[in-house]
Amino acid sequence: MQPAAPEPRQNQGQPAPRIDGRLKVTGEAPYAADIPLNNFAHAVLVTSPISHGEVTWMDFSEAKAVSGVLDIVTYGDMSGVKAPKYSNSTSTSLAPLHQKTIVHDGQIVALVVADTFEAASQAASLVRMTYAEQPASATLDSPGTETIPAAGVSPMYPEDLKAGDFEAAFASAPVQIDAEYATAPETHNPIELFSTTCAWTHDQLTVYEPTQNVYGFKAEIAKQLQLDPKNVRVVSPYVGGAFGSKGPMTPRTAIVAVAARRLNRPVRCVVTRMQGFTTTTFRAETKHRLRLGASRDGKFLAFSHEGTELTSRIDNYVVGGVDTTSRMYAYGAVASKVELVKADRQTPGYMRSPPETPYMFPLESAIDELAYKLDMDPVELRRLNDTHKDPISGKPYSSRSLMECYDEAAKAFGWSNRVKAPGSMRDGDWMIGWGCATAVYPTHVGAATARVRLSADGTADVQSASHEIGTGIRTVAAQMAAERLGLDITAVQCEMGDSDHPPAPVAGGSNSTASVCSTVLKACEGIRRRLFEAAVRSNDGPLVGKPIADLDLKNGEVVAKDGRSQKLSDVFKILGAGMVEEYAEFVPEGAPADAVHSLYTGKSTFVGGSHGKKLMYAFGAEFVEVRINARTREIRVPRMVGAFAAGRIMNTRTARSQLMGGMIWGMSSALLEETQVDPRNARYVNRELQDYLVPVNADIADVEVILVPEVDDEVNPAGIKGLGELGNVGTNAAIANAIFHATGKRIRHLPIRLEHLLEN
Ligand code: MOS
């Protein structure tokens, strides 16, 4: 077992425990639906049992007869509510309760409000309805789907990728891989259920909802309800897991707001686990054709990745992961493209590392396949084709420590002891397999604002409307403030998750630590400057006349290089103030000039990844051991080792926690998770945690996380690359590769279950 907090190495911060850790483990950190409110009513969703068709008749008489029922909101009740425009702020363009058309399974058709949750649930079960059902296309290969090119349909995927003459280079490549892969749909199952609570005071609306985007929600609900955004407040102090599912606003929010306005009473709707499968987004299934051509000594010559993703009939959601895979190695010629298949499902959406998780699986599997074909070590094959520039644009990576990660992880794992031939490692009844794969995630950073106050008593307060989604953002922001203000972290308070705070970007794309720490850093620099100027310009005192560059803040004092110092409280006396406050606006290089204004209007803009002058990505290498029972083909994962390089690490404890959780989810997406879609009617089959498999402690014995030192001053002022979405990338391929090593069976679709290993 590894210690919970790795020793900090170069450019790595102290493993400070979460400042909200005690609140979290004692259950005192409130989720949005836990926030006490007077006299609120309970609402329960009624959802469609068909996925395509129309509501033809509704009857509420039995429902309304339930004692305690207050109201039922349904079609015809949404006047004054505008249909959302599909964007990053909304999960779908579906207008809530506008038309009786049903476009996906479990679509909201009514909201029942009652004095108690029990009454609302009972009444919801008594709503009578009939439907005219139409045939529904369930998934990628179902009859009736429509296929369109993905390029340009969304800012996520502007264009297909091309370099050189792929067809010629592939045709003449002496060694070729040409294979098809597939990944399964997955449903968000964060521990915290989805919920919305709306409370009106005259024309002012407060929304309590777990969200990764308080400013985005504020703007979006204002638009839909046609309110002035300044009359809307969104509160989300702690989010119990989001992973993308709480980034865009769903139709539920406007419906609950309307219900609360009609009743003139706060209304709280907690969505059931089962309804969470249909009323929010999900990770869509994908399939891939991947072609990789190489010379006999292993140099890549040609690469083509063709992805096919599922989306809804009404919206074009695309992840376009070829943007990452096509830049990963020194390929030579490249030709990659993506298609979308439109089916009768709800609009998919972000789930942790949306492009990389499904798209790195085929790439990192294919490299392993090629390594066996060439009789090469797969690590050495990657080393041979490692690159420090983009094979498509020629732009350099700002930093890339992929092979350092491989070297450290391989050593810790004991990779040199691997017996290469498949099926050659065994422990009694257990066939042992070792595999590895690359993890990668683009570094995103966005404009962000913060207010920092330093008081004469040596305490500080940070305010920024960022989001605690489980990552420990309050802790790392407090660490940044404590470091720059020379305080102990316990002296710093962090207020987040409220649209009354200065805006921060959506907590998506693993940008928050970089963006928020950069703006907190900037605000602290402002405070330091004001204190230092006061100290050197005062009439008397130990620091008069000193160059400002020689000053620092340490342990409640301003200290000069020559060792002279002045107490913070004395500097505040010079200032004649009890408190110094700085509001900072951080705009990353390459961001549009109006990025802060956009932030105030609910729009986050990110730079990084493949878009700037340099490529900005974090990397990692993951090694796994699988053990497969020779009689039953039961698959176990006794250990995983991952080494990751992501620039400056603010806190080795929270970083390890994110990466470990990511690797466990990666394992889960390889072996457990799959949302099953009924091919006959496009309805979900396993809509409960008893049927939708998620990992438990027994599923993974040992996870080791290595934080490889890396310095990158170009990504942002704080030197931070995000890592929340790094750990779960590549794990799926590492496991598939290990399964091949154990059994000689190459499984090219996920999840891999024991029945796939029984087939001949
Ligand atoms: Mo994450 S899937 O970018 O919220």
GROMACS .gro file of N, CA, C and O in nm, residues 84 106 108 125 414 439 531 625 648 699 760:
model
   44
   84PRO      N    1  -3.465   2.636  -2.490
   84PRO     CA    2  -3.321   2.661  -2.486
   84PRO      C    3  -3.258   2.648  -2.624
   84PRO      O    4  -3.308   2.573  -2.708
  106GLY      N    5  -3.794   0.818  -2.121
  106GLY     CA    6  -3.791   0.884  -1.991
  106GLY      C    7  -3.793   1.036  -1.999
  106GLY      O    8  -3.738   1.103  -1.911
  108ILE      N    9  -3.937   1.407  -1.959
  108ILE     CA   10  -4.027   1.465  -1.859
  108ILE      C   11  -4.160   1.503  -1.925
  108ILE      O   12  -4.161   1.575  -2.025
  125SER      N   13  -4.724   0.842  -0.957
  125SER     CA   14  -4.749   0.707  -1.008
  125SER      C   15  -4.894   0.691  -1.056
  125SER      O   16  -4.927   0.593  -1.122
  414GLY      N   17   0.748  -0.315  -1.216
  414GLY     CA   18   0.830  -0.434  -1.239
  414GLY      C   19   0.815  -0.489  -1.380
  414GLY      O   20   0.826  -0.610  -1.403
  439ALA      N   21  -0.191   0.771  -2.094
  439ALA     CA   22  -0.297   0.863  -2.053
  439ALA      C   23  -0.262   1.002  -2.104
  439ALA      O   24  -0.145   1.040  -2.106
  531LEU      N   25   0.089   4.622   0.013
  531LEU     CA   26   0.155   4.614   0.145
  531LEU      C   27   0.301   4.657   0.135
  531LEU      O   28   0.352   4.733   0.218
  625GLU      N   29  -0.209  -0.510  -1.390
  625GLU     CA   30  -0.203  -0.657  -1.388
  625GLU      C   31  -0.346  -0.708  -1.383
  625GLU      O   32  -0.425  -0.662  -1.300
  648ARG      N   33   0.297   2.193  -1.249
  648ARG     CA   34   0.302   2.212  -1.104
  648ARG      C   35   0.185   2.138  -1.040
  648ARG      O   36   0.071   2.150  -1.084
  699ASP      N   37  -1.308  -0.465  -0.612
  699ASP     CA   38  -1.276  -0.477  -0.754
  699ASP      C   39  -1.133  -0.436  -0.787
  699ASP      O   40  -1.086  -0.461  -0.898
  760ASN      N   41  -1.478  -1.880  -2.854
  760ASN     CA   42  -1.355  -1.920  -2.921
  760ASN      C   43  -1.320  -1.825  -3.034
  760ASN      O   44  -1.404  -1.768  -3.096
   0.00000   0.00000   0.00000
